[in-house]
């Protein structure tokens, strides 16, 4: 069983963040029937559904329905969002039964100071409300070296708005129960037009996770923004046939030996941290 499966319910986003690879696929939103079929097919594969690859999940008008439906199937739902729409959909999201909400504060790198302060303060209030309902909130700052001082500003604003122990740990800061900060280095997305960065490393693709794009294309990991490593289509194919295909098993065997099998993987900046 996989630790998580990424399900891209929409590839549409309301922002154009500097760190994001983006994609060239046709804009699309997943239907409730398509999502229901995915939940049915993943029953033996995972207990955790992550609602993104590309796209901003809170732009999907039926996201709360999706989360409620996933809950009926026994899944736990984790939403990763830029947070800009939570002032509109936050209450319905919290009432849907979400398990965890990751908020990418680095999405607002290019915002002006006044808007950024309002943005972080509103998200701090959302986090407190979420924690009261038992929903975990993680503020992500995956932009070390590119934040132009905004990370320190974020810490200051969050401290002003959220009281807690603010205890450092290996991954970031535990502000208080259910509310955390997680940081990381900015990385280069895999791209077939990029130079090969290396092929001797291991990876969590198809070991810990796999992804499903909005059109049903199954990919090995959450960073395949274009569906380059197409393993099959969950709407048409049996999920076990997809995951046990020669292409999928070659990827798994390669990583077990510390070798990247696919050309896209060899061009992944994130994977280089596993060298």
Tab-separated table of N, CA and C in Angstrom, residues 101-172:
chain	number	residue	atom	x	y	z
A	101	UNK	N	-4.224	20.510	5.890
A	101	UNK	CA	-4.148	21.527	4.850
A	101	UNK	C	-2.743	22.122	4.854
A	102	UNK	N	-2.026	21.947	3.748
A	102	UNK	CA	-0.712	22.541	3.561
A	102	UNK	C	-0.883	23.872	2.840
A	103	UNK	N	-0.329	24.939	3.402
A	103	UNK	CA	-0.447	26.267	2.792
A	103	UNK	C	0.934	26.726	2.351
A	104	UNK	N	1.105	26.889	1.050
A	104	UNK	CA	2.402	27.275	0.492
A	104	UNK	C	2.565	28.788	0.555
A	105	UNK	N	3.143	29.272	1.644
A	105	UNK	CA	3.343	30.713	1.804
A	105	UNK	C	4.307	31.268	0.761
A	106	UNK	N	5.177	30.423	0.216
A	106	UNK	CA	6.105	30.888	-0.813
A	106	UNK	C	5.390	31.209	-2.123
A	107	UNK	N	4.089	30.922	-2.196
A	107	UNK	CA	3.318	31.280	-3.392
A	107	UNK	C	3.236	32.788	-3.578
A	108	UNK	N	3.421	33.525	-2.478
A	108	UNK	CA	3.213	34.972	-2.511
A	108	UNK	C	4.541	35.728	-2.540
A	109	UNK	N	5.576	35.099	-3.104
A	109	UNK	CA	6.906	35.721	-3.133
A	109	UNK	C	6.895	37.105	-3.785
A	110	UNK	N	6.072	37.271	-4.808
A	110	UNK	CA	6.118	38.507	-5.586
A	110	UNK	C	5.045	39.524	-5.183
A	111	UNK	N	4.305	39.242	-4.107
A	111	UNK	CA	3.274	40.177	-3.672
A	111	UNK	C	3.872	41.388	-2.973
A	112	UNK	N	3.156	42.513	-2.986
A	112	UNK	CA	3.669	43.691	-2.290
A	112	UNK	C	3.495	43.529	-0.782
A	113	UNK	N	4.172	44.383	-0.011
A	113	UNK	CA	4.255	44.229	1.444
A	113	UNK	C	2.891	44.292	2.109
A	114	UNK	N	2.051	45.224	1.687
A	114	UNK	CA	0.740	45.380	2.318
A	114	UNK	C	-0.150	44.172	2.062
A	115	UNK	N	-0.166	43.707	0.817
A	115	UNK	CA	-0.971	42.531	0.481
A	115	UNK	C	-0.446	41.281	1.182
A	116	UNK	N	0.880	41.185	1.296
A	116	UNK	CA	1.477	40.021	1.939
A	116	UNK	C	1.111	39.969	3.418
A	117	UNK	N	1.143	41.108	4.082
A	117	UNK	CA	0.775	41.159	5.499
A	117	UNK	C	-0.677	40.736	5.693
A	118	UNK	N	-1.554	41.215	4.850
A	118	UNK	CA	-2.981	40.837	4.921
A	118	UNK	C	-3.149	39.342	4.659
A	119	UNK	N	-2.434	38.840	3.670
A	119	UNK	CA	-2.473	37.429	3.289
A	119	UNK	C	-2.068	36.525	4.459
A	120	UNK	N	-0.914	36.797	5.071
A	120	UNK	CA	-0.422	35.957	6.160
A	120	UNK	C	-1.321	36.070	7.391
A	121	UNK	N	-1.789	37.268	7.702
A	121	UNK	CA	-2.648	37.459	8.872
A	121	UNK	C	-3.968	36.696	8.718
A	122	UNK	N	-4.541	36.733	7.529
A	122	UNK	CA	-5.784	35.996	7.277
A	122	UNK	C	-5.561	34.490	7.393
A	123	UNK	N	-4.422	34.021	6.905
A	123	UNK	CA	-4.133	32.592	6.984
A	123	UNK	C	-3.851	32.152	8.422
A	124	UNK	N	-3.270	33.035	9.219
A	124	UNK	CA	-3.064	32.722	10.639
A	124	UNK	C	-4.409	32.515	11.328
A	125	UNK	N	-5.363	33.361	11.025
A	125	UNK	CA	-6.699	33.215	11.610
A	125	UNK	C	-7.374	31.932	11.131
A	126	UNK	N	-7.165	31.602	9.865
A	126	UNK	CA	-7.713	30.347	9.333
A	126	UNK	C	-7.101	29.154	10.060
A	127	UNK	N	-5.790	29.191	10.292
A	127	UNK	CA	-5.115	28.074	10.954
A	127	UNK	C	-5.662	27.847	12.358
A	128	UNK	N	-5.913	28.925	13.082
A	128	UNK	CA	-6.466	28.784	14.433
A	128	UNK	C	-7.861	28.164	14.393
A	129	UNK	N	-8.646	28.590	13.452
A	129	UNK	CA	-9.990	28.031	13.302
A	129	UNK	C	-9.916	26.547	12.925
A	130	UNK	N	-8.975	26.215	12.034
A	130	UNK	CA	-8.804	24.828	11.622
A	130	UNK	C	-8.379	23.951	12.794
A	131	UNK	N	-7.418	24.439	13.586
A	131	UNK	CA	-6.925	23.672	14.729
A	131	UNK	C	-8.041	23.382	15.727
A	132	UNK	N	-8.946	24.340	15.914
A	132	UNK	CA	-10.075	24.138	16.818
A	132	UNK	C	-10.978	23.001	16.338
A	133	UNK	N	-11.002	22.790	15.015
A	133	UNK	CA	-11.805	21.712	14.452
A	133	UNK	C	-11.017	20.409	14.316
A	134	UNK	N	-9.765	20.414	14.758
A	134	UNK	CA	-8.944	19.211	14.703
A	134	UNK	C	-8.251	18.987	13.377
A	135	UNK	N	-8.212	20.015	12.530
A	135	UNK	CA	-7.560	19.904	11.224
A	135	UNK	C	-6.126	20.422	11.322
A	136	UNK	N	-5.165	19.645	10.845
A	136	UNK	CA	-3.763	20.038	10.864
A	136	UNK	C	-3.516	21.089	9.786
A	137	UNK	N	-2.755	22.117	10.123
A	137	UNK	CA	-2.339	23.127	9.151
A	137	UNK	C	-0.818	23.223	9.162
A	138	UNK	N	-0.222	23.135	7.979
A	138	UNK	CA	1.227	23.280	7.839
A	138	UNK	C	1.498	24.436	6.890
A	139	UNK	N	2.194	25.455	7.391
A	139	UNK	CA	2.641	26.561	6.545
A	139	UNK	C	3.963	26.151	5.907
A	140	UNK	N	3.993	26.136	4.583
A	140	UNK	CA	5.198	25.725	3.869
A	140	UNK	C	5.992	26.939	3.384
A	141	UNK	N	7.303	26.869	3.601
A	141	UNK	CA	8.232	27.875	3.080
A	141	UNK	C	9.354	27.131	2.362
A	142	UNK	N	9.049	26.698	1.150
A	142	UNK	CA	10.014	25.910	0.368
A	142	UNK	C	10.742	26.831	-0.604
A	143	UNK	N	11.414	27.823	-0.061
A	143	UNK	CA	11.995	28.853	-0.924
A	143	UNK	C	13.279	29.447	-0.361
A	144	UNK	N	14.023	28.703	0.407
A	144	UNK	CA	15.242	29.250	0.988
A	144	UNK	C	16.171	29.788	-0.095
A	145	UNK	N	16.633	31.008	0.115
A	145	UNK	CA	17.505	31.644	-0.849
A	145	UNK	C	16.778	32.467	-1.891
A	146	UNK	N	15.439	32.395	-1.908
A	146	UNK	CA	14.663	33.124	-2.908
A	146	UNK	C	13.544	33.956	-2.273
A	147	UNK	N	13.546	34.055	-0.960
A	147	UNK	CA	12.404	34.680	-0.285
A	147	UNK	C	12.525	36.190	-0.159
A	148	UNK	N	13.717	36.758	-0.388
A	148	UNK	CA	13.928	38.207	-0.331
A	148	UNK	C	13.428	38.800	0.997
A	149	UNK	N	13.673	38.079	2.078
A	149	UNK	CA	13.298	38.566	3.404
A	149	UNK	C	11.873	38.277	3.822
A	150	UNK	N	11.060	37.701	2.922
A	150	UNK	CA	9.648	37.470	3.251
A	150	UNK	C	9.454	36.373	4.298
A	151	UNK	N	10.393	35.417	4.374
A	151	UNK	CA	10.239	34.362	5.373
A	151	UNK	C	10.278	34.930	6.793
A	152	UNK	N	11.216	35.841	7.044
A	152	UNK	CA	11.284	36.468	8.365
A	152	UNK	C	10.026	37.282	8.639
A	153	UNK	N	9.519	37.926	7.616
A	153	UNK	CA	8.271	38.672	7.755
A	153	UNK	C	7.122	37.732	8.089
A	154	UNK	N	7.092	36.564	7.446
A	154	UNK	CA	6.048	35.576	7.713
A	154	UNK	C	6.120	35.099	9.161
A	155	UNK	N	7.341	34.784	9.658
A	155	UNK	CA	7.499	34.366	11.047
A	155	UNK	C	6.949	35.432	11.997
A	156	UNK	N	7.299	36.665	11.736
A	156	UNK	CA	6.884	37.770	12.600
A	156	UNK	C	5.351	37.890	12.621
A	157	UNK	N	4.736	37.851	11.442
A	157	UNK	CA	3.280	37.986	11.366
A	157	UNK	C	2.565	36.805	12.015
A	158	UNK	N	3.082	35.611	11.805
A	158	UNK	CA	2.461	34.436	12.404
A	158	UNK	C	2.590	34.462	13.924
A	159	UNK	N	3.759	34.908	14.416
A	159	UNK	CA	3.945	34.997	15.867
A	159	UNK	C	3.012	36.022	16.491
A	160	UNK	N	2.775	37.103	15.774
A	160	UNK	CA	1.867	38.127	16.270
A	160	UNK	C	0.423	37.627	16.343
A	161	UNK	N	0.097	36.649	15.504
A	161	UNK	CA	-1.289	36.194	15.396
A	161	UNK	C	-1.573	34.838	16.034
A	162	UNK	N	-0.529	34.024	16.244
A	162	UNK	CA	-0.738	32.681	16.787
A	162	UNK	C	0.181	32.470	17.981
A	163	UNK	N	-0.392	32.296	19.149
A	163	UNK	CA	0.411	32.001	20.340
A	163	UNK	C	0.696	30.508	20.399
A	164	UNK	N	1.823	30.154	20.978
A	164	UNK	CA	2.192	28.748	21.080
A	164	UNK	C	3.612	28.606	21.580
A	165	UNK	N	4.114	27.366	21.583
A	165	UNK	CA	5.470	27.138	22.085
A	165	UNK	C	6.542	27.457	21.043
A	166	UNK	N	6.210	27.451	19.781
A	166	UNK	CA	7.148	27.774	18.720
A	166	UNK	C	8.453	26.991	18.894
A	167	UNK	N	8.327	25.675	18.897
A	167	UNK	CA	9.474	24.797	19.140
A	167	UNK	C	10.085	24.324	17.828
A	168	UNK	N	11.408	24.488	17.686
A	168	UNK	CA	12.110	24.019	16.489
A	168	UNK	C	12.176	22.497	16.480
A	169	UNK	N	12.079	21.930	15.281
A	169	UNK	CA	12.317	20.500	15.101
A	169	UNK	C	13.075	20.300	13.791
A	170	UNK	N	13.284	19.057	13.413
A	170	UNK	CA	14.130	18.780	12.244
A	170	UNK	C	13.513	19.279	10.944
A	171	UNK	N	12.199	19.411	10.879
A	171	UNK	CA	11.549	19.803	9.626
A	171	UNK	C	11.085	21.247	9.614
A	172	UNK	N	11.103	21.895	10.779
A	172	UNK	CA	10.630	23.265	10.816
A	172	UNK	C	10.320	23.715	12.225
